[in-house]
């Protein structure tokens, strides 16, 4: 414990992150609980590996697990092993002893995400818990370029406010291009990306999807450039040449 007074809960804490602390040292457990609560987190504490294992069988047990290794009942390694064996995905921060490098390695190999060596500064504990929670948060699902936005969660494409209808494969091709803006991608890369199950699709089919997409996104301020003999590159369109002399370079 570094004894610093907890900072007032910041905006980041508004959703009250739920942390499960598994620590059999009652004094340390109590201190951790107070520090994390002071940072606006919702904290549960259990003192044995078996209790933790039982709790973690519930999907909503916690968003982040802070786990001591030396525990009564089953140890921290076994808690992680069982958690991952059940398909549990929540991030795990191990608390390890200073000189136990092999413990850290073993913990990480069993599926822990990070570790802190005792004794640690509480500010570092808080920062690492937040980093783990962020890493685990759903990725921003909206891709955008020019006037085009692709909302992967809602499976909706728009140009400005207007919804654009895309077939499943047109969507997949456009999504791949948007993930590789301003980079040249080959037709084969596109096929591999949209057909991970090994369905077969010809290079010509890719050309067909691309030409349909060009029509559908014609007014989005972006263009799919053909890189001859190789593939394509999605980029912002050159400024429209319709405005008086602004588009006429003096060269
Ligand atoms: Ca312990």
PDB file of N, CA, C and O and ligand atoms in Angstrom, residues 23-25 68 70-71 118, ligand 1:
ATOM      1  N   UNK A  23      -7.759 -13.070  -2.351  1.00  0.00           N
ATOM      2  CA  UNK A  23      -6.560 -12.836  -1.532  1.00  0.00           C
ATOM      3  C   UNK A  23      -6.848 -13.359  -0.133  1.00  0.00           C
ATOM      4  O   UNK A  23      -7.837 -12.968   0.479  1.00  0.00           O
ATOM      5  N   UNK A  24      -5.966 -14.234   0.366  1.00  0.00           N
ATOM      6  CA  UNK A  24      -6.214 -14.831   1.672  1.00  0.00           C
ATOM      7  C   UNK A  24      -5.597 -14.034   2.819  1.00  0.00           C
ATOM      8  O   UNK A  24      -5.910 -14.275   3.980  1.00  0.00           O
ATOM      9  N   UNK A  25      -4.735 -13.094   2.508  1.00  0.00           N
ATOM     10  CA  UNK A  25      -4.191 -12.207   3.543  1.00  0.00           C
ATOM     11  C   UNK A  25      -5.254 -11.147   3.835  1.00  0.00           C
ATOM     12  O   UNK A  25      -5.484 -10.235   3.029  1.00  0.00           O
ATOM     13  N   UNK A  68      -4.440 -13.708  -6.155  1.00  0.00           N
ATOM     14  CA  UNK A  68      -3.222 -14.141  -5.457  1.00  0.00           C
ATOM     15  C   UNK A  68      -2.917 -15.577  -5.885  1.00  0.00           C
ATOM     16  O   UNK A  68      -3.819 -16.313  -6.292  1.00  0.00           O
ATOM     17  N   UNK A  70      -0.759 -17.942  -3.916  1.00  0.00           N
ATOM     18  CA  UNK A  70      -0.783 -18.830  -2.756  1.00  0.00           C
ATOM     19  C   UNK A  70      -2.094 -18.682  -2.011  1.00  0.00           C
ATOM     20  O   UNK A  70      -2.341 -17.673  -1.343  1.00  0.00           O
ATOM     21  N   UNK A  71      -2.973 -19.670  -2.142  1.00  0.00           N
ATOM     22  CA  UNK A  71      -4.313 -19.579  -1.551  1.00  0.00           C
ATOM     23  C   UNK A  71      -4.679 -20.901  -0.900  1.00  0.00           C
ATOM     24  O   UNK A  71      -4.242 -21.956  -1.351  1.00  0.00           O
ATOM     25  N   UNK A 118       4.314  -8.297  -5.433  1.00  0.00           N
ATOM     26  CA  UNK A 118       4.122  -7.738  -4.084  1.00  0.00           C
ATOM     27  C   UNK A 118       5.470  -7.321  -3.509  1.00  0.00           C
ATOM     28  O   UNK A 118       6.444  -8.053  -3.678  1.00  0.00           O
TER      29      UNK A 118
HETATM   30 CA1  LIG B   1      -1.595 -15.707  -0.264  1.00  0.00          CA
END
